[in-house]
Coordinates of C-alpha atoms and ligand atoms in Angstrom, one line a residue:
M1 CA 28.9 -114.2 211.6
S2 CA 25.9 -112.5 213.1
D3 CA 22.4 -114.0 212.8
P4 CA 20.8 -112.6 209.6
N5 CA 17.4 -113.1 211.2
P6 CA 17.2 -111.1 214.4
S7 CA 13.8 -112.6 215.3
P8 CA 13.8 -115.8 217.3
T9 CA 12.6 -119.0 215.6
I10 CA 9.7 -119.5 218.0
D11 CA 7.8 -116.3 217.2
Y12 CA 5.8 -115.8 220.3
G13 CA 8.6 -115.5 222.8
R14 CA 7.7 -118.5 224.8
H15 CA 11.3 -119.6 225.5
T16 CA 13.2 -116.4 224.8
N17 CA 13.6 -113.0 226.4
R18 CA 13.9 -111.3 223.0
A19 CA 10.7 -110.0 221.3
D20 CA 9.7 -107.4 218.7
V21 CA 7.4 -105.8 221.2
L22 CA 7.1 -106.1 225.0
I23 CA 3.6 -105.2 226.3
I24 CA 3.2 -104.3 230.0
G25 CA -0.2 -105.4 231.3
A26 CA -2.8 -107.9 230.1
G27 CA -5.8 -105.6 230.6
I28 CA -7.9 -104.3 227.8
S29 CA -5.1 -102.0 226.6
G30 CA -2.4 -104.6 226.4
M31 CA -4.8 -107.2 224.9
T32 CA -6.0 -104.8 222.2
T33 CA -2.5 -103.8 221.2
A34 CA -1.6 -107.5 220.9
I35 CA -4.7 -108.4 219.0
E36 CA -4.2 -105.5 216.6
M37 CA -0.6 -106.7 216.0
I38 CA -2.1 -110.0 214.9
R39 CA -4.9 -108.4 212.8
K40 CA -2.7 -105.8 211.2
G41 CA 0.0 -108.2 210.1
N42 CA 2.6 -107.1 212.7
G43 CA 3.3 -110.7 213.6
T44 CA 3.1 -112.5 216.8
N45 CA 6.5 -111.9 218.2
F46 CA 5.3 -110.1 221.3
I47 CA 5.5 -110.9 225.0
I48 CA 3.0 -109.6 227.5
V49 CA 4.0 -109.3 231.2
E50 CA 1.2 -109.2 233.7
K51 CA 1.6 -108.8 237.5
G52 CA -1.8 -110.4 238.2
N53 CA -2.8 -114.0 237.7
Q54 CA -5.4 -113.4 234.9
V55 CA -6.1 -111.1 231.9
G56 CA -8.6 -108.3 232.4
G57 CA -6.6 -105.6 234.3
T58 CA -8.9 -103.6 236.4
W59 CA -11.7 -106.1 235.9
N60 CA -9.6 -108.8 237.4
D61 CA -8.3 -106.6 240.3
Q62 CA -11.7 -105.2 241.3
R63 CA -13.8 -107.8 242.9
Y64 CA -15.7 -105.9 245.6
P65 CA -19.4 -106.5 246.2
G66 CA -21.5 -104.7 243.6
C67 CA -18.6 -104.1 241.2
C68 CA -19.9 -103.1 237.7
C69 CA -19.4 -100.8 234.9
D70 CA -21.0 -97.4 234.4
V71 CA -21.0 -97.6 230.6
W72 CA -23.6 -99.7 228.7
S73 CA -22.6 -103.3 227.9
H74 CA -23.0 -102.9 224.1
L75 CA -20.6 -100.0 224.1
Y76 CA -18.2 -101.7 226.5
S77 CA -16.7 -104.1 224.0
L78 CA -14.3 -104.0 221.1
S79 CA -15.9 -102.9 217.8
F80 CA -14.7 -106.0 216.0
E81 CA -15.6 -108.4 218.9
P82 CA -19.2 -107.5 219.7
N83 CA -20.9 -109.6 222.4
P84 CA -24.5 -110.3 221.7
N85 CA -24.7 -112.3 225.0
W86 CA -24.6 -109.4 227.5
T87 CA -27.2 -110.2 230.1
R88 CA -27.7 -106.7 231.4
E89 CA -27.7 -103.1 230.0
Y90 CA -24.8 -102.3 232.3
P91 CA -22.3 -105.2 232.7
G92 CA -21.1 -106.5 236.0
Q93 CA -17.4 -107.2 236.7
E94 CA -17.7 -111.0 236.3
E95 CA -19.4 -110.7 232.9
I96 CA -16.8 -108.2 231.6
L97 CA -14.0 -110.5 232.9
D98 CA -15.6 -113.5 231.1
Y99 CA -15.8 -111.5 227.9
L100 CA -12.1 -110.5 228.1
V101 CA -11.0 -114.1 229.0
S102 CA -13.0 -115.4 226.0
I103 CA -11.2 -112.9 223.7
A104 CA -7.8 -113.8 225.1
H105 CA -8.5 -117.4 224.2
K106 CA -9.9 -116.6 220.8
Y107 CA -6.7 -114.7 219.8
Q108 CA -4.4 -117.2 221.6
L109 CA -3.0 -114.5 223.8
Y110 CA -2.3 -116.8 226.8
R111 CA 0.8 -118.3 225.2
H112 CA 2.3 -114.8 225.1
I113 CA 1.5 -113.8 228.6
R114 CA 3.8 -114.2 231.6
F115 CA 1.5 -113.9 234.7
N116 CA 2.7 -113.0 238.2
T117 CA 5.4 -111.0 236.6
S118 CA 6.1 -107.3 237.3
V119 CA 8.2 -104.7 235.6
E120 CA 10.7 -102.9 237.8
E121 CA 12.3 -100.6 235.2
A122 CA 12.8 -100.2 231.5
R123 CA 15.9 -98.7 229.9
W124 CA 16.4 -97.5 226.3
D125 CA 19.7 -98.9 225.1
E126 CA 21.4 -96.4 222.7
T127 CA 23.9 -98.9 221.4
T128 CA 21.4 -101.4 220.1
N129 CA 18.3 -99.2 219.8
T130 CA 16.3 -101.6 221.9
W131 CA 14.5 -101.5 225.2
K132 CA 15.9 -103.5 228.1
T133 CA 13.2 -104.2 230.6
K134 CA 13.9 -105.6 234.0
I135 CA 11.4 -108.2 235.0
N136 CA 10.6 -109.5 238.4
R137 CA 9.0 -112.9 238.7
L138 CA 6.5 -112.9 241.6
G139 CA 5.4 -116.5 241.4
S140 CA 7.4 -119.1 243.3
K141 CA 7.8 -121.7 240.6
D142 CA 8.8 -121.1 237.0
S143 CA 11.1 -123.5 235.2
E144 CA 12.3 -121.1 232.5
F145 CA 13.2 -117.8 234.1
G146 CA 15.1 -116.6 237.1
K147 CA 13.7 -114.4 239.8
E148 CA 14.9 -111.3 237.9
Y149 CA 15.7 -111.1 234.2
I150 CA 15.8 -108.8 231.2
I151 CA 13.5 -108.8 228.2
T152 CA 15.0 -107.1 225.1
S153 CA 12.5 -105.6 222.7
D154 CA 12.5 -103.2 219.7
F155 CA 9.3 -101.5 220.9
L156 CA 7.8 -101.1 224.4
V157 CA 4.1 -100.6 225.0
S158 CA 2.7 -99.8 228.4
G159 CA -0.9 -100.8 229.1
V160 CA -0.9 -100.6 232.9
G161 CA -4.1 -98.4 233.2
Q162 CA -4.8 -95.2 235.2
L163 CA -6.7 -97.1 238.0
N164 CA -4.1 -99.6 238.8
V165 CA -2.3 -98.7 242.1
P166 CA -4.6 -98.3 245.1
K167 CA -4.3 -95.1 247.1
Y168 CA -4.3 -95.4 250.8
P169 CA -5.4 -92.3 252.7
D170 CA -2.8 -90.4 254.7
I171 CA -4.9 -90.2 257.8
K172 CA -3.4 -90.0 261.3
G173 CA -3.4 -93.4 263.1
I174 CA -4.3 -95.5 260.1
D175 CA -1.9 -98.3 261.1
T176 CA -3.2 -98.4 264.6
F177 CA -6.7 -99.8 263.8
Q178 CA -7.1 -103.3 265.4
G179 CA -10.1 -104.4 263.3
K180 CA -10.0 -105.5 259.7
A181 CA -9.1 -102.9 257.1
M182 CA -9.1 -103.3 253.3
H183 CA -8.9 -101.2 250.2
S184 CA -11.8 -101.6 247.8
A185 CA -9.5 -102.8 245.1
R186 CA -8.1 -105.6 247.3
W187 CA -11.4 -107.1 248.6
D188 CA -11.0 -110.0 251.0
W189 CA -14.0 -112.4 250.4
D190 CA -12.9 -114.5 253.3
Y191 CA -14.0 -111.8 255.7
D192 CA -17.7 -112.3 256.7
I193 CA -19.4 -108.9 256.8
R194 CA -22.6 -110.2 258.4
K195 CA -23.3 -108.8 261.8
K196 CA -20.3 -106.5 261.5
R197 CA -20.0 -102.8 262.2
I198 CA -18.6 -101.4 259.1
G199 CA -17.1 -98.0 258.1
I200 CA -16.3 -96.9 254.6
I201 CA -14.1 -93.9 253.8
G202 CA -15.0 -92.4 250.4
N203 CA -18.2 -92.1 248.4
G204 CA -16.9 -92.1 244.8
A205 CA -18.0 -94.4 242.0
T206 CA -16.6 -97.5 243.8
A207 CA -18.1 -96.7 247.2
A208 CA -21.5 -96.0 245.6
Q209 CA -21.5 -99.6 244.3
I210 CA -20.3 -101.2 247.5
I211 CA -22.6 -99.3 249.9
P212 CA -26.0 -100.6 248.8
E213 CA -24.7 -104.2 248.6
I214 CA -23.1 -104.4 252.0
A215 CA -25.8 -102.3 253.8
E216 CA -28.2 -105.2 253.4
A217 CA -26.0 -107.7 255.1
C218 CA -24.0 -105.9 257.8
K219 CA -25.1 -104.8 261.3
S220 CA -24.3 -101.1 260.8
L221 CA -22.6 -99.0 258.1
T222 CA -21.1 -95.6 258.5
V223 CA -20.2 -93.7 255.3
F224 CA -17.5 -91.1 255.8
Q225 CA -18.2 -88.5 253.1
R226 CA -15.8 -85.7 252.5
T227 CA -17.4 -84.2 249.3
P228 CA -20.9 -85.1 248.0
N229 CA -21.1 -86.4 244.4
W230 CA -23.6 -85.8 241.5
V231 CA -25.7 -88.9 241.0
V232 CA -27.9 -89.6 238.1
P233 CA -30.4 -92.5 237.4
R234 CA -29.0 -95.8 236.0
E235 CA -32.2 -97.6 234.9
D236 CA -30.3 -100.8 234.4
K237 CA -32.3 -103.9 233.3
P238 CA -31.7 -107.4 232.1
I239 CA -31.4 -108.0 228.4
S240 CA -33.9 -110.8 227.7
P241 CA -32.9 -114.0 225.9
T242 CA -35.1 -112.9 222.9
W243 CA -33.1 -109.7 222.6
Q244 CA -29.8 -111.6 222.9
S245 CA -30.9 -113.8 220.0
I246 CA -31.8 -110.8 218.0
Y247 CA -28.4 -109.2 218.6
R248 CA -26.8 -112.6 217.8
Y249 CA -28.7 -113.4 214.5
V250 CA -29.4 -109.8 213.3
P251 CA -26.0 -108.1 213.6
F252 CA -27.4 -105.0 211.9
I253 CA -29.8 -104.4 214.8
R254 CA -27.0 -104.9 217.3
S255 CA -24.6 -102.5 215.6
R256 CA -27.4 -100.0 215.1
Y257 CA -28.1 -100.2 218.9
R258 CA -24.4 -99.7 219.6
A259 CA -24.3 -96.7 217.3
S260 CA -27.3 -95.2 219.1
L261 CA -25.6 -95.6 222.5
M262 CA -22.5 -94.0 221.0
D263 CA -24.6 -91.0 219.7
Y264 CA -26.2 -90.6 223.1
R265 CA -23.0 -90.7 225.1
E266 CA -21.2 -88.3 222.7
S267 CA -24.1 -85.9 223.0
F268 CA -23.4 -85.6 226.7
F269 CA -19.9 -84.4 226.1
D270 CA -21.0 -80.7 226.5
V271 CA -22.1 -81.4 230.1
V272 CA -18.4 -81.1 230.9
F273 CA -17.1 -78.8 228.2
D274 CA -19.9 -76.2 228.1
T275 CA -21.0 -75.5 231.6
K276 CA -23.5 -73.0 230.2
S277 CA -25.1 -75.5 227.8
P278 CA -28.7 -76.8 228.2
V279 CA -27.4 -80.3 228.6
H280 CA -25.3 -79.2 231.6
D281 CA -28.4 -77.7 233.3
F282 CA -30.4 -80.8 232.3
M283 CA -27.9 -83.1 234.0
M284 CA -27.9 -81.0 237.2
S285 CA -31.7 -80.9 237.4
T286 CA -31.9 -84.6 236.6
S287 CA -29.6 -85.3 239.6
K288 CA -31.5 -83.0 241.9
D289 CA -34.8 -84.6 241.0
H290 CA -33.2 -88.0 241.5
L291 CA -32.2 -87.1 245.0
A292 CA -35.6 -85.5 245.8
T293 CA -37.4 -88.6 244.5
Q294 CA -35.3 -91.1 246.2
L295 CA -35.1 -89.4 249.6
P296 CA -38.4 -87.5 249.7
G297 CA -40.1 -85.6 252.4
E298 CA -39.2 -83.5 255.4
K299 CA -37.7 -86.3 257.3
H300 CA -34.9 -86.6 254.7
E301 CA -34.3 -82.9 254.3
H302 CA -31.1 -82.9 256.3
L303 CA -29.8 -86.0 254.3
R304 CA -30.6 -84.2 251.0
E305 CA -28.6 -81.2 252.1
Q306 CA -25.7 -83.4 253.0
L307 CA -25.8 -85.3 249.7
Q308 CA -26.2 -82.2 247.5
P309 CA -23.0 -81.2 245.7
H310 CA -22.1 -77.5 245.2
Y311 CA -19.8 -77.6 242.2
A312 CA -20.1 -78.0 238.4
I313 CA -21.5 -81.4 237.4
G314 CA -18.9 -83.4 235.7
C315 CA -16.0 -82.0 237.7
K316 CA -15.8 -85.3 239.5
R317 CA -17.0 -88.6 237.9
V318 CA -20.8 -88.5 237.8
I319 CA -22.2 -91.5 239.6
I320 CA -24.8 -93.5 237.8
T321 CA -26.9 -95.5 240.3
D322 CA -30.4 -96.1 241.5
D323 CA -29.7 -97.8 244.8
Y324 CA -27.2 -95.4 246.4
F325 CA -29.5 -92.6 247.8
P326 CA -32.2 -95.0 249.1
T327 CA -29.5 -96.8 251.2
F328 CA -29.2 -93.8 253.5
A329 CA -32.9 -94.2 254.5
R330 CA -32.1 -97.5 256.1
S331 CA -32.0 -97.6 259.9
N332 CA -28.5 -99.3 259.9
V333 CA -26.8 -96.7 257.7
Q334 CA -25.4 -93.4 258.8
L335 CA -23.9 -90.7 256.7
E336 CA -21.0 -89.0 258.6
T337 CA -19.9 -85.7 257.0
T338 CA -17.8 -84.3 259.9
A339 CA -14.2 -84.4 258.9
I340 CA -12.1 -87.4 260.1
E341 CA -9.6 -86.5 262.8
E342 CA -7.9 -89.8 263.2
I343 CA -8.2 -93.5 263.0
T344 CA -7.9 -95.2 266.4
E345 CA -7.5 -98.8 267.6
N346 CA -11.3 -99.1 267.7
G347 CA -12.5 -97.1 264.7
V348 CA -12.7 -93.6 263.3
K349 CA -12.8 -90.4 265.3
V350 CA -14.2 -87.3 263.7
Q351 CA -13.6 -83.7 264.6
G352 CA -15.4 -82.8 267.8
G353 CA -14.5 -86.1 269.4
N354 CA -17.3 -88.5 268.2
E355 CA -15.8 -91.9 267.7
H356 CA -17.3 -94.6 265.5
E357 CA -16.4 -98.1 266.7
L358 CA -15.9 -100.5 263.8
D359 CA -15.1 -104.1 263.0
L360 CA -14.3 -103.4 259.4
L361 CA -12.9 -100.3 257.8
I362 CA -13.2 -100.1 254.0
L363 CA -10.9 -97.7 252.2
A364 CA -12.7 -96.8 249.0
T365 CA -10.2 -94.0 248.5
G366 CA -9.3 -94.4 244.9
F367 CA -6.1 -94.8 243.0
K368 CA -2.7 -93.2 242.5
T369 CA -3.7 -91.6 239.2
T370 CA -1.4 -88.7 238.5
Q371 CA 1.9 -90.6 238.9
F372 CA 1.6 -92.3 235.5
M373 CA 3.2 -95.7 235.2
Y374 CA 3.9 -95.8 238.9
P375 CA 5.9 -97.6 240.3
I376 CA 7.7 -98.6 237.0
K377 CA 10.8 -96.6 236.3
I378 CA 11.4 -95.7 232.7
F379 CA 14.7 -94.3 231.4
G380 CA 14.7 -93.0 227.8
S381 CA 17.5 -91.7 225.6
N382 CA 20.7 -90.8 227.5
G383 CA 19.2 -92.4 230.6
T384 CA 16.7 -89.6 231.1
P385 CA 14.0 -90.7 233.6
I386 CA 10.4 -90.1 232.6
E387 CA 9.8 -88.3 235.8
E388 CA 12.3 -85.6 234.7
I389 CA 10.5 -85.1 231.5
W390 CA 7.2 -84.9 233.4
K391 CA 8.5 -82.8 236.4
S392 CA 5.9 -80.1 235.7
G393 CA 3.1 -82.5 235.0
A394 CA 2.7 -85.5 232.7
S395 CA 2.0 -85.0 229.0
A396 CA 2.3 -87.1 225.9
Y397 CA 1.5 -86.6 222.3
L398 CA -2.1 -87.8 221.8
G399 CA -1.6 -89.4 225.2
M400 CA 0.7 -92.0 223.7
T401 CA 4.2 -91.0 222.9
V402 CA 6.8 -89.0 224.8
P403 CA 9.9 -87.1 223.7
S404 CA 13.2 -88.8 224.5
M405 CA 11.3 -92.1 224.9
P406 CA 12.0 -93.7 221.5
N407 CA 9.9 -96.6 220.2
F408 CA 7.6 -96.3 223.3
S409 CA 3.9 -95.9 223.6
M410 CA 1.2 -95.8 226.3
L411 CA -2.5 -96.5 225.9
Y412 CA -5.2 -95.5 228.3
E413 CA -2.8 -94.9 231.2
G414 CA -1.2 -92.2 229.1
P415 CA -1.8 -88.6 230.2
N416 CA -5.1 -87.0 229.1
T417 CA -6.7 -90.1 227.7
N418 CA -9.4 -90.7 230.2
L419 CA -13.1 -89.9 229.5
G420 CA -15.9 -88.6 231.6
H421 CA -18.7 -89.3 229.2
N422 CA -18.1 -92.4 227.1
S423 CA -16.5 -95.8 226.8
I424 CA -12.8 -96.0 227.3
I425 CA -12.6 -99.0 225.0
L426 CA -13.3 -96.7 222.1
M427 CA -10.2 -94.7 223.0
I428 CA -8.1 -97.8 223.5
E429 CA -9.0 -99.2 220.1
A430 CA -7.9 -95.9 218.4
Q431 CA -4.7 -96.0 220.3
A432 CA -3.9 -99.6 219.5
L433 CA -4.3 -98.9 215.8
Y434 CA -2.0 -95.8 216.1
I435 CA 0.7 -97.7 218.1
N436 CA 0.6 -100.5 215.6
A437 CA 1.4 -98.1 212.8
L438 CA 4.5 -97.1 214.8
I439 CA 5.4 -100.7 215.5
K440 CA 5.1 -101.5 211.8
Q441 CA 7.9 -99.0 210.9
V442 CA 10.2 -100.4 213.6
R443 CA 9.5 -104.0 212.5
T444 CA 9.9 -103.2 208.8
A445 CA 13.4 -101.6 209.5
R446 CA 14.4 -104.7 211.6
K447 CA 13.4 -107.1 208.8
K448 CA 15.6 -105.2 206.4
G449 CA 18.5 -105.5 208.9
R450 CA 18.2 -101.8 209.9
N451 CA 17.0 -100.0 212.9
V452 CA 14.8 -97.0 213.4
R453 CA 14.0 -94.9 216.5
I454 CA 10.9 -92.8 216.5
E455 CA 10.0 -90.2 219.2
P456 CA 7.7 -87.2 219.0
K457 CA 9.3 -83.7 218.7
L458 CA 9.3 -81.8 222.0
S459 CA 7.9 -78.7 220.3
V460 CA 5.0 -80.8 218.9
V461 CA 4.1 -82.3 222.3
Q462 CA 4.3 -78.9 223.9
A463 CA 2.1 -77.2 221.3
Y464 CA -0.4 -80.2 221.6
N465 CA -0.4 -80.0 225.4
N466 CA -0.9 -76.2 225.4
E467 CA -3.9 -76.7 223.1
I468 CA -5.6 -79.4 225.1
Q469 CA -4.9 -77.7 228.4
A470 CA -6.5 -74.5 227.1
R471 CA -9.7 -76.4 226.5
L472 CA -9.5 -78.3 229.8
R473 CA -9.1 -75.1 231.7
E474 CA -12.5 -74.1 230.5
S475 CA -14.2 -77.4 231.4
A476 CA -16.1 -78.5 234.5
F477 CA -13.1 -80.6 235.4
A478 CA -11.3 -77.3 236.3
D479 CA -13.9 -76.1 238.8
P480 CA -11.8 -75.0 241.8
N481 CA -14.6 -76.1 244.1
C482 CA -13.8 -79.7 243.6
N483 CA -10.9 -82.1 243.7
S484 CA -10.8 -85.2 241.6
W485 CA -8.5 -88.0 240.5
Y486 CA -8.4 -86.2 237.1
K487 CA -6.0 -83.4 238.4
N488 CA -2.6 -83.4 240.0
E489 CA -1.8 -81.6 243.3
A490 CA -1.2 -78.3 241.4
G491 CA -4.6 -78.5 239.9
L492 CA -3.4 -79.4 236.4
I493 CA -5.8 -81.8 234.6
T494 CA -3.4 -84.6 233.6
N495 CA -5.8 -87.4 233.2
N496 CA -8.7 -86.4 230.9
W497 CA -9.0 -86.0 227.2
S498 CA -10.2 -82.6 226.1
E499 CA -12.7 -83.5 223.4
A500 CA -15.3 -86.1 222.5
V501 CA -14.3 -89.6 221.2
V502 CA -14.9 -89.0 217.5
P503 CA -12.3 -86.1 217.3
Y504 CA -9.8 -88.3 219.1
Q505 CA -10.5 -91.2 216.6
K506 CA -10.0 -88.7 213.7
R507 CA -6.8 -87.3 215.1
T508 CA -5.3 -90.6 215.8
S509 CA -6.0 -92.2 212.4
A510 CA -3.0 -90.7 210.8
I511 CA 0.7 -90.2 211.6
H512 CA 2.5 -87.1 210.2
W513 CA 6.1 -88.2 210.3
D514 CA 7.4 -84.7 210.4
E515 CA 6.0 -84.5 213.9
F516 CA 8.5 -87.1 215.0
D517 CA 12.3 -87.2 215.4
I518 CA 13.3 -90.2 213.4
S519 CA 16.8 -91.6 213.4
G520 CA 18.7 -94.8 212.8
S521 CA 19.8 -96.6 209.6
G522 CA 16.2 -97.1 208.5
A523 CA 15.1 -93.5 209.2
E524 CA 14.9 -92.3 205.5
D525 CA 12.4 -95.0 204.6
V526 CA 10.0 -93.6 207.2
K527 CA 10.6 -89.9 206.7
T528 CA 10.0 -90.1 203.0
K529 CA 6.5 -91.4 203.6
G530 CA 5.3 -88.0 204.8
E531 CA 2.1 -89.3 206.2
T532 CA 0.6 -92.7 207.0
N533 CA -3.1 -93.0 207.5
W534 CA -5.8 -95.6 208.0
P535 CA -9.6 -95.6 208.4
R536 CA -10.9 -94.8 211.9
V537 CA -13.4 -97.1 213.6
I538 CA -16.7 -95.5 212.9
E539 CA -19.0 -96.0 215.9
E540 CA -21.6 -93.3 215.5
T541 CA -24.7 -93.4 213.4
Q542 CA -23.9 -92.6 209.8
V543 CA -27.4 -93.0 208.3
S544 CA -30.5 -91.8 210.2
N545 CA -33.4 -94.2 211.0
G546 CA -35.6 -92.1 208.7
M547 CA -33.2 -92.7 205.7
I548 CA -33.1 -96.4 206.5
L549 CA -36.9 -96.5 206.6
T550 CA -37.1 -94.6 203.3
G551 CA -34.6 -97.0 201.8
L552 CA -36.6 -100.0 203.0
I553 CA -39.8 -98.6 201.6
T554 CA -38.2 -97.8 198.3
A555 CA -36.7 -101.3 198.1
A556 CA -40.0 -102.9 199.0
G557 CA -41.7 -100.7 196.4
A558 CA -39.2 -101.8 193.8
I559 CA -39.6 -105.5 194.6
T560 CA -43.4 -105.1 194.4
A561 CA -43.2 -103.2 191.1
G562 CA -40.8 -105.9 189.7
A563 CA -43.2 -108.7 190.8
L564 CA -46.2 -106.9 189.2
Y565 CA -44.2 -106.3 186.0
R566 CA -43.2 -110.0 185.8
N567 CA -46.8 -111.1 186.3
A568 CA -48.0 -108.7 183.6
L569 CA -45.3 -110.0 181.2
K570 CA -46.3 -113.6 181.9
T571 CA -50.0 -112.8 181.2
L572 CA -49.0 -111.1 178.0
V573 CA -46.9 -114.0 176.8
K574 CA -49.7 -116.5 177.6
S575 CA -52.3 -114.5 175.7
Ligands
NA7_601 P1 -12.3 -91.8 243.6 O1 -13.3 -91.4 242.6 O2 -11.0 -91.2 243.6 O3 -13.0 -91.6 245.1 C1 -12.2 -91.7 246.3 C2 -13.1 -91.3 247.4 O4 -12.3 -91.4 248.6 C3 -13.6 -89.9 247.3 O5 -14.9 -89.9 247.9 C4 -12.7 -89.1 248.2 O6 -13.2 -88.0 248.8 C5 -12.4 -90.1 249.3 N1 -11.1 -89.9 250.0 C6 -9.9 -90.1 249.5 N2 -9.0 -89.8 250.5 C7 -9.7 -89.4 251.6 C8 -9.3 -89.0 252.9 N3 -8.1 -88.9 253.3 N4 -10.3 -88.7 253.8 C9 -11.6 -88.8 253.4 N5 -12.0 -89.2 252.2 C10 -11.1 -89.5 251.3 O7 -12.1 -93.4 243.6 P2 -13.2 -94.6 243.2 O8 -12.4 -95.8 243.5 O9 -14.5 -94.4 243.9 O10 -13.4 -94.4 241.7 C11 -12.3 -94.3 240.8 C12 -12.8 -94.6 239.4 O11 -13.1 -96.0 239.2 C13 -14.1 -94.0 239.0 O12 -14.0 -92.7 238.6 C14 -14.6 -94.9 237.8 O13 -13.9 -94.4 236.6 C15 -14.0 -96.2 238.2 P3 -13.2 -86.5 248.0 O14 -14.2 -86.7 246.9 O15 -11.8 -86.4 247.4 O16 -13.5 -85.5 249.0

């Protein structure tokens, strides 16, 4: 007789390779999906596999000098897990990692996570309507599982992130270099940079954080710049213990502050989506002024020309820093803008023959961003590989679900889910709620001894993709004068979302079931629902400061009037 209860008795998958949900990645995406499962009553029968040795995803991987976030601390946290203890307006890597570790402990995620564990491939099994995911154990000792094994799950969630796999540049001679070479995302702290001649290829957001830090310690630093970036002021500062206490004990002030940050960031959305808007011009002139102020005078004229971009601001990630430009005024720092010809045994040779001899070569050359889910192989219904579905560019409905990939969702690493103007955590929270609404249907069917498979209709995804691509084509991202990690080789913008955060939150707070192909013995229960919706997380200001002030004055007035009335009454009674 078959087991009437398909779920294992230990409901968090510690000793079993069968789970309701398998989550790939213990970064913010994977963690938030798991936490929302717990919060939304979707149980705890989930397994998280993580190739690293800690939670935190990119914030665990990136440990280079100066690593920090370019979104404000109070906006870089889950709405339901605010952190009053941030010590700076912009958080550093260690502080973000601490925050994520504390949350993983709070929700007891560690018992679900298998670290040093990577996914090779996942296959949809038509006969059982489950995912069979091939797991590779990277660690050398593990008493429970073999080197390779399969996890079976009803639902598969990918939270591997867009900035996950380092991209090494395809430059002639790169393997011949005899000095030390490292990618920014694989920093080797054992290597002592003091008194070293260092070269750094790249000047993106990562390099802009590394450069000022190492310039102070090394003998010489050569920055190989291919394209200049737009840079705006950061104005970071510590958050005093007094303010931390206020945020801790007066939550209203903290949430009000977060809402004001949200409003501000959302208002900058037009920088990218309306290149004729005043805010676009404002950002450009702010950046130009920043450059002129930080590298003033005739003696820096050539540097300013080299560092001045000539494409629409926002096309590439805008860099937010106050210590990047001034670093080029240092006597031990050189900006090299002649194209690299080859990497030699001794260093980097640029066109024209000039060779820079180096001890250390840092490759701040970014990530493989347009091969989504790389290098994991995913095979959906009838064994269809996801690359085949994405052969003319990756797309997914609301960045999360893909036709022919039943009971499968992605979070931030999904196509067109990245932001240029606001906190990615806001998007991830919206996605985790949406995915949990899908998971709920699959779990409910299972509990009734049925099964259900849910995948978006191809026509729906195509119409959705046409709509967002039309908007993206008009944006600064599409400027042909710049390349970025937001576009694939054909110039298609596959990484970024096409609107602000609030429209995404609104759009992802309901599921219209007729937009999905739903089959299996439990299909009718889902189809007859028509629509499932839930309240979105409201982050922006709902009531203006003026109205709050008016409300406070009115309340104070009412209290005073009440007190006067009571006193008058007492006097009357006595007399
Ligand atoms: P990015 O933004 O992709 O930057 C990579 C940098 O490396 C960029 O300056 C590139 O120049 C440069 N690059 C890449 N390949 C080469 C070759 N072959 N030759 C010369 N220069 C090269 O990566 P980051 O790590 O800085 O930032 C990624 C995201 O992390 C960032 O947007 C934040 O969201 C956090 P290019 O500009 O293409 O001419």
